[in-house]
Coordinates of C-alpha atoms in Angstrom, one line a residue:
M1 CA -18.9 12.7 12.3
K2 CA -18.2 9.1 13.7
K3 CA -15.5 7.8 15.6
A4 CA -13.4 4.5 15.5
E5 CA -10.6 3.1 17.8
F6 CA -7.6 1.4 16.7
L7 CA -4.8 -0.3 18.7
A8 CA -1.5 0.6 16.9
D9 CA 2.2 1.2 17.2
A10 CA 4.0 4.5 16.2
D11 CA 4.9 4.9 12.6
Q12 CA 2.1 2.2 11.6
K13 CA 0.0 2.7 8.6
L14 CA -3.8 2.3 9.1
D15 CA -6.1 1.4 6.2
L16 CA -9.3 3.3 6.9
T17 CA -11.3 1.4 4.3
V18 CA -11.8 -1.3 7.1
L19 CA -14.4 1.2 8.2
P20 CA -17.4 0.4 5.9
D21 CA -18.8 4.0 6.0
Y22 CA -15.5 5.9 5.9
Y23 CA -15.5 9.1 3.7
N24 CA -12.6 11.2 4.7
L25 CA -10.9 12.8 7.6
Q26 CA -11.3 16.5 6.6
G27 CA -11.8 18.7 9.7
C28 CA -11.4 15.6 11.9
T29 CA -9.1 14.7 14.8
V30 CA -7.0 12.0 15.9
Y31 CA -6.5 11.2 19.6
Y32 CA -3.9 8.9 21.5
Q33 CA -5.3 7.2 24.6
N34 CA -3.0 5.7 27.2
N35 CA -3.7 4.9 30.9
G36 CA -7.0 6.4 31.0
S37 CA -5.9 9.8 29.5
T38 CA -6.9 11.0 26.0
M39 CA -4.5 13.6 24.2
P40 CA -4.7 15.0 20.8
C41 CA -2.3 13.5 18.4
Y42 CA -0.8 16.0 15.8
D43 CA 1.6 13.6 14.5
W44 CA -0.4 11.9 11.8
Q45 CA -0.5 12.1 8.1
L46 CA -2.9 11.1 5.5
Q47 CA -1.4 9.1 2.5
G48 CA -3.6 8.9 -0.5
E49 CA -7.3 9.0 0.5
H50 CA -7.6 6.2 3.1
D51 CA -4.2 5.4 4.5
L52 CA -3.6 7.1 7.9
L53 CA 0.1 7.1 9.1
L54 CA 0.7 7.6 12.8
R55 CA 3.8 9.1 14.0
G56 CA 5.4 10.3 17.3
K57 CA 3.7 8.2 19.8
K58 CA 4.3 4.8 21.0
R59 CA 2.0 1.7 20.8
G60 CA -1.4 2.4 22.3
S61 CA -5.0 3.0 21.4
Y62 CA -5.9 5.9 18.9
L63 CA -9.3 7.4 18.7
I64 CA -10.1 8.5 15.0
Y65 CA -12.9 10.9 14.3
Y66 CA -13.9 10.8 10.6
N67 CA -16.5 11.8 8.2
A68 CA -18.8 9.0 7.3
Y69 CA -21.1 8.4 4.4
P70 CA -24.8 8.5 5.4
P71 CA -26.7 5.3 5.2
A72 CA -28.3 4.3 1.9
L73 CA -32.0 5.0 1.6
T74 CA -34.1 2.3 0.0
A75 CA -37.8 1.4 -0.4
E76 CA -37.7 -0.2 3.1
T77 CA -36.4 2.9 4.8
P78 CA -39.2 4.2 7.2
D79 CA -40.8 7.5 6.4
E80 CA -39.8 8.9 9.8
F81 CA -36.2 7.9 9.3
E82 CA -33.9 11.0 10.1
L83 CA -30.8 11.2 8.1
P84 CA -27.7 11.2 10.5
I85 CA -26.1 14.3 8.8
A86 CA -25.0 17.7 10.3
R87 CA -27.6 20.4 10.6
Q88 CA -25.6 22.6 8.3
A89 CA -25.9 20.0 5.6
A90 CA -29.6 19.0 6.3
V91 CA -30.7 22.7 5.8
L92 CA -29.3 22.6 2.2
L93 CA -31.3 19.6 1.2
P94 CA -34.7 21.3 0.6
S95 CA -32.9 23.8 -1.9
Y96 CA -31.4 20.9 -3.8
I97 CA -34.6 18.9 -4.1
A98 CA -36.6 21.8 -5.0
S99 CA -34.2 22.8 -7.8
V100 CA -34.4 19.4 -9.2
L101 CA -38.3 19.4 -9.0
Y102 CA -38.7 22.8 -10.7
K103 CA -36.2 22.0 -13.6
E104 CA -39.2 21.1 -15.9
D105 CA -41.6 23.9 -14.8
D106 CA -39.6 26.9 -14.0
I107 CA -36.1 26.9 -15.0
A108 CA -35.3 30.4 -13.5
L109 CA -36.5 29.3 -10.1
A110 CA -34.7 25.9 -10.4
T111 CA -31.5 27.8 -11.2
A112 CA -31.9 30.2 -8.3
L113 CA -32.6 27.3 -5.9
R114 CA -29.6 25.4 -7.3
N115 CA -27.3 28.5 -6.9
E116 CA -28.5 28.8 -3.4
F117 CA -27.6 25.2 -2.6
E118 CA -24.1 25.3 -4.4
S119 CA -23.2 28.5 -2.4
G120 CA -24.3 26.9 0.8
L121 CA -22.3 23.7 -0.1
A122 CA -19.2 25.9 -0.9
R123 CA -19.4 27.5 2.6
L124 CA -19.8 24.2 4.3
T125 CA -17.0 22.5 2.6
A126 CA -14.7 25.7 3.1
G127 CA -15.1 25.5 6.7
A128 CA -14.0 21.8 6.7
G129 CA -10.3 22.1 7.2
R130 CA -8.0 19.3 8.1
T131 CA -5.8 19.1 11.3
G132 CA -2.7 17.2 11.6
R133 CA 1.0 18.2 10.9
E134 CA 2.4 18.9 7.5
D135 CA 6.3 18.7 7.3
F136 CA 8.9 17.6 4.9
A137 CA 12.0 15.5 5.3
S138 CA 15.3 16.2 3.5
E139 CA 16.5 13.2 1.5
S140 CA 19.8 15.0 0.6
G141 CA 20.7 15.9 4.3
W142 CA 20.9 19.6 3.8
C143 CA 18.8 20.4 6.7

């Protein structure tokens, strides 16, 4: 999880694609900063995949924690480079890699390893809830 800071007005839409490694806001939090204090901001809404609508606060600095894509691995990446990913995700990588390597030699073992990876991934993504407020607005004025 990474963080970014934006200066914004209330009811302003922020395009999160300005963050080159932005992936999503699942399980992340938005904070409002004013006069040295930092408060959670619950009045935000994600529109589409990358437009963040800030509501309910006035002009100020917003601190956004977001999920980022890991850096790309190339031939020039040093062998001792450690991927900046969560430990919960890192422990799943050996199962995935082994499942790919055993595909040709032992399909039963490869399938078991892939199932282990998939179940771990499902547990990991199930726990990544999104904070923020969900509401609706009546267009007809009935409420």
